[in-house]
């Protein structure tokens, strides 16, 4: 019995490296599967939709593509038919009066319903953010606050030293809704930059380069 036990122990010891190697391989495979599933989950929550139009207008207006993806993700979840309770329309949820103002600057004429067109909504959303980023020294947080609450409200916040040290960008956003919105934009932007670093690139600064 002792001899058989010794043989069994020797056999087990001999096979130990093989068992360890197989275990490590299994762990690596499971890890790879976990990473893949995790990435797919992230991609489904932060999708790359309307990529052609987004690339076109972020390049035209010198914006980071991740910013416009973040705006559409936050504003409408990529639903081109989206409407808000206050009347904002389309992918980038632009108000009709803002749309009219932007059209005058671009010397274009469209009916309000044109905002349901993804191409139009993306173009004007990008153009609006370009204006805001130029106005606020390329600061995405301040631009997002203005996109949400209006430039008039942001001007009041900028004039208050407890919210802005330099009077040009916001150190703190006092409005709860505006602060929550800006935080969502920054979080989504970071997610797009991380998940799609190779796919969407990093061109565009959001700053005036004229």
CSV table of C-alpha atoms in Angstrom, one decimal:
chain,number,residue,atom,x,y,z
A,1,UNK,CA,0.0,0.0,0.0
A,2,UNK,CA,2.8,2.4,0.9
A,3,UNK,CA,4.5,1.7,-2.4
A,4,UNK,CA,1.3,2.5,-4.3
A,5,UNK,CA,0.9,5.6,-2.3
A,6,UNK,CA,4.4,6.7,-3.1
A,7,UNK,CA,3.9,6.1,-6.8
A,8,UNK,CA,0.7,8.1,-6.7
A,9,UNK,CA,2.5,11.0,-5.0
A,10,UNK,CA,5.3,10.9,-7.5
A,11,UNK,CA,2.8,10.9,-10.4
A,12,UNK,CA,0.9,13.8,-8.9
A,13,UNK,CA,4.2,15.8,-8.3
A,14,UNK,CA,5.3,15.0,-11.9
A,15,UNK,CA,1.9,16.3,-13.3
A,16,UNK,CA,1.9,19.4,-11.1
A,17,UNK,CA,3.6,21.7,-13.6
A,18,UNK,CA,1.2,20.6,-16.3
A,19,UNK,CA,-1.8,21.2,-14.1
A,20,UNK,CA,-0.4,24.6,-13.1
A,21,UNK,CA,0.2,25.5,-16.8
A,22,UNK,CA,-3.4,24.5,-17.7
A,23,UNK,CA,-4.8,26.5,-14.8
A,24,UNK,CA,-2.9,29.6,-15.9
A,25,UNK,CA,-4.1,29.2,-19.5
A,26,UNK,CA,-7.7,28.9,-18.3
A,27,UNK,CA,-7.3,32.0,-16.2
A,28,UNK,CA,-5.9,33.9,-19.1
A,29,UNK,CA,-8.7,32.8,-21.4
A,30,UNK,CA,-11.3,33.7,-18.8
A,31,UNK,CA,-9.6,37.1,-18.3
A,32,UNK,CA,-9.6,37.8,-22.0
A,33,UNK,CA,-13.3,36.8,-22.3
A,34,UNK,CA,-14.1,39.1,-19.4
A,35,UNK,CA,-12.3,42.0,-21.0
A,36,UNK,CA,-14.0,41.4,-24.3
A,37,UNK,CA,-17.5,41.2,-22.7
A,38,UNK,CA,-16.7,44.3,-20.7
A,39,UNK,CA,-15.7,46.3,-23.9
A,40,UNK,CA,-18.8,45.1,-25.7
A,41,UNK,CA,-20.9,46.3,-22.8
A,42,UNK,CA,-19.2,49.7,-22.9
A,43,UNK,CA,-19.6,49.9,-26.6
A,44,UNK,CA,-23.3,49.2,-26.4
A,45,UNK,CA,-23.7,52.0,-23.8
A,46,UNK,CA,-21.5,54.4,-25.7
A,47,UNK,CA,-22.1,53.6,-29.3
A,48,UNK,CA,-20.4,55.0,-32.4
A,49,UNK,CA,-23.4,56.2,-34.4
A,50,UNK,CA,-23.6,58.8,-37.1
A,51,UNK,CA,-19.8,58.6,-37.4
A,52,UNK,CA,-19.5,60.1,-40.8
A,53,UNK,CA,-21.4,63.3,-40.0
A,54,UNK,CA,-19.7,63.6,-36.6
A,55,UNK,CA,-16.2,63.2,-38.1
A,56,UNK,CA,-17.1,65.7,-40.8
A,57,UNK,CA,-18.4,68.5,-38.6
A,58,UNK,CA,-15.9,68.0,-35.7
A,59,UNK,CA,-13.1,68.4,-38.2
A,60,UNK,CA,-14.8,71.4,-39.8
A,61,UNK,CA,-15.3,73.2,-36.5
A,62,UNK,CA,-12.1,71.9,-34.9
A,63,UNK,CA,-13.7,69.9,-32.1
A,64,UNK,CA,-12.7,66.7,-30.4
A,65,UNK,CA,-15.0,64.0,-31.8
A,66,UNK,CA,-15.4,62.6,-28.3
A,67,UNK,CA,-17.1,65.8,-27.3
A,68,UNK,CA,-19.8,65.6,-29.9
A,69,UNK,CA,-20.4,61.9,-29.2
A,70,UNK,CA,-20.7,62.8,-25.5
A,71,UNK,CA,-23.2,65.6,-26.3
A,72,UNK,CA,-25.4,63.3,-28.4
A,73,UNK,CA,-25.2,60.5,-25.9
A,74,UNK,CA,-26.2,62.8,-23.1
A,75,UNK,CA,-28.8,64.8,-24.9
A,76,UNK,CA,-30.8,62.2,-26.8
A,77,UNK,CA,-29.2,58.8,-26.5
A,78,UNK,CA,-28.7,59.0,-30.3
A,79,UNK,CA,-32.5,59.3,-30.9
A,80,UNK,CA,-32.9,61.6,-33.9
A,81,UNK,CA,-36.7,62.0,-33.1
A,82,UNK,CA,-36.1,63.1,-29.5
A,83,UNK,CA,-38.0,66.0,-28.1
A,84,UNK,CA,-37.7,67.6,-24.7
A,85,UNK,CA,-40.4,69.0,-22.4
A,86,UNK,CA,-39.2,72.5,-23.2
A,87,UNK,CA,-39.1,72.1,-27.0
A,88,UNK,CA,-35.5,71.1,-27.8
A,89,UNK,CA,-35.3,68.9,-30.8
A,90,UNK,CA,-33.2,66.2,-32.3
A,91,UNK,CA,-29.9,64.5,-31.6
A,92,UNK,CA,-28.2,67.5,-30.1
A,93,UNK,CA,-31.5,68.9,-28.5
A,94,UNK,CA,-31.3,72.4,-29.9
A,95,UNK,CA,-34.1,74.9,-29.1
A,96,UNK,CA,-35.8,76.4,-32.2
A,97,UNK,CA,-34.9,80.0,-31.2
A,98,UNK,CA,-31.2,78.9,-30.8
A,99,UNK,CA,-31.4,77.2,-34.2
A,100,UNK,CA,-32.7,80.4,-35.8
A,101,UNK,CA,-29.9,82.4,-34.2
A,102,UNK,CA,-27.3,79.9,-35.4
A,103,UNK,CA,-28.8,79.9,-38.9
A,104,UNK,CA,-28.3,83.7,-39.2
A,105,UNK,CA,-24.7,83.3,-38.3
A,106,UNK,CA,-24.2,80.7,-41.0
A,107,UNK,CA,-26.5,82.5,-43.4
A,108,UNK,CA,-28.7,79.5,-43.9
A,109,UNK,CA,-32.5,78.9,-43.7
A,110,UNK,CA,-34.2,75.8,-42.4
A,111,UNK,CA,-37.5,75.1,-40.8
A,112,UNK,CA,-37.5,74.0,-37.2
A,113,UNK,CA,-38.3,70.5,-38.3
A,114,UNK,CA,-34.9,70.2,-40.0
A,115,UNK,CA,-33.5,69.6,-36.5
A,116,UNK,CA,-34.9,66.0,-36.8
A,117,UNK,CA,-32.4,65.5,-39.6
A,118,UNK,CA,-29.3,63.9,-38.0
A,119,UNK,CA,-27.0,65.8,-40.4
A,120,UNK,CA,-28.5,69.2,-39.5
A,121,UNK,CA,-28.6,68.5,-35.8
A,122,UNK,CA,-25.0,67.3,-35.7
A,123,UNK,CA,-23.8,70.3,-37.8
A,124,UNK,CA,-25.6,72.9,-35.7
A,125,UNK,CA,-24.7,71.2,-32.4
A,126,UNK,CA,-21.0,71.2,-33.4
A,127,UNK,CA,-21.2,74.8,-34.6
A,128,UNK,CA,-22.9,75.9,-31.3
A,129,UNK,CA,-20.2,74.2,-29.2
A,130,UNK,CA,-17.5,75.8,-31.4
A,131,UNK,CA,-19.0,79.2,-30.5
A,132,UNK,CA,-19.2,78.4,-26.8
A,133,UNK,CA,-15.7,76.9,-26.6
A,134,UNK,CA,-14.2,79.9,-28.4
A,135,UNK,CA,-16.1,82.1,-25.9
A,136,UNK,CA,-14.9,80.2,-22.8
A,137,UNK,CA,-11.2,79.6,-23.7
A,138,UNK,CA,-11.8,76.0,-24.8
A,139,UNK,CA,-13.1,75.0,-21.4
A,140,UNK,CA,-15.6,72.1,-21.9
A,141,UNK,CA,-17.2,72.4,-18.5
A,142,UNK,CA,-18.1,76.0,-18.9
A,143,UNK,CA,-19.3,75.5,-22.5
A,144,UNK,CA,-21.5,72.6,-21.4
A,145,UNK,CA,-23.0,74.8,-18.6
A,146,UNK,CA,-23.8,77.4,-21.2
A,147,UNK,CA,-25.2,74.8,-23.6
A,148,UNK,CA,-27.5,73.7,-20.8
A,149,UNK,CA,-28.4,76.9,-19.0
A,150,UNK,CA,-27.6,79.7,-21.6
A,151,UNK,CA,-24.8,82.2,-21.9
A,152,UNK,CA,-26.7,84.8,-19.9
A,153,UNK,CA,-26.8,82.6,-16.8
A,154,UNK,CA,-23.2,81.6,-17.2
A,155,UNK,CA,-22.3,85.3,-17.5
A,156,UNK,CA,-23.9,85.9,-14.1
A,157,UNK,CA,-21.9,82.9,-12.6
A,158,UNK,CA,-18.7,84.1,-14.1
A,159,UNK,CA,-19.1,87.6,-12.5
A,160,UNK,CA,-19.2,85.9,-9.1
A,161,UNK,CA,-15.7,85.3,-7.6
A,162,UNK,CA,-16.9,82.3,-5.6
A,163,UNK,CA,-17.7,80.5,-8.9
A,164,UNK,CA,-14.9,81.9,-11.2
A,165,UNK,CA,-11.5,83.1,-10.3
A,166,UNK,CA,-10.7,84.6,-13.7
A,167,UNK,CA,-14.1,85.6,-14.9
A,168,UNK,CA,-13.6,83.6,-18.1
A,169,UNK,CA,-14.2,80.0,-17.0
A,170,UNK,CA,-16.2,78.4,-14.2
A,171,UNK,CA,-14.3,76.8,-11.3
A,172,UNK,CA,-17.6,75.6,-9.9
A,173,UNK,CA,-21.1,75.4,-11.4
A,174,UNK,CA,-23.7,76.5,-8.8
A,175,UNK,CA,-26.8,75.3,-10.6
A,176,UNK,CA,-27.5,71.7,-9.6
A,177,UNK,CA,-28.9,70.6,-13.0
A,178,UNK,CA,-26.3,72.5,-14.9
A,179,UNK,CA,-23.5,70.9,-12.8
A,180,UNK,CA,-25.0,67.5,-13.2
A,181,UNK,CA,-25.2,68.0,-17.0
A,182,UNK,CA,-21.7,69.2,-17.3
A,183,UNK,CA,-20.4,66.3,-15.3
A,184,UNK,CA,-22.3,63.8,-17.5
A,185,UNK,CA,-20.7,65.5,-20.6
A,186,UNK,CA,-17.2,65.2,-19.2
A,187,UNK,CA,-17.8,61.6,-18.1
A,188,UNK,CA,-19.1,60.5,-21.5
A,189,UNK,CA,-16.4,62.4,-23.3
A,190,UNK,CA,-13.7,60.6,-21.2
A,191,UNK,CA,-15.5,57.2,-21.9
A,192,UNK,CA,-15.4,57.8,-25.7
A,193,UNK,CA,-11.8,58.8,-25.6
A,194,UNK,CA,-10.9,55.7,-23.7
A,195,UNK,CA,-13.1,53.1,-25.5
A,196,UNK,CA,-12.5,54.4,-29.0
A,197,UNK,CA,-9.0,55.9,-28.9
A,198,UNK,CA,-8.0,54.4,-32.2
A,199,UNK,CA,-11.4,54.7,-33.9
A,200,UNK,CA,-12.2,58.4,-33.4
A,201,UNK,CA,-8.8,59.9,-33.0
A,202,UNK,CA,-8.0,63.0,-31.0
A,203,UNK,CA,-8.0,65.8,-33.6
A,204,UNK,CA,-9.7,69.0,-32.6
A,205,UNK,CA,-9.0,71.1,-29.6
A,206,UNK,CA,-12.1,73.1,-29.3
A,207,UNK,CA,-10.0,76.3,-29.2
A,208,UNK,CA,-10.0,79.0,-31.8
A,209,UNK,CA,-7.1,78.5,-34.1
A,210,UNK,CA,-7.9,81.3,-36.6
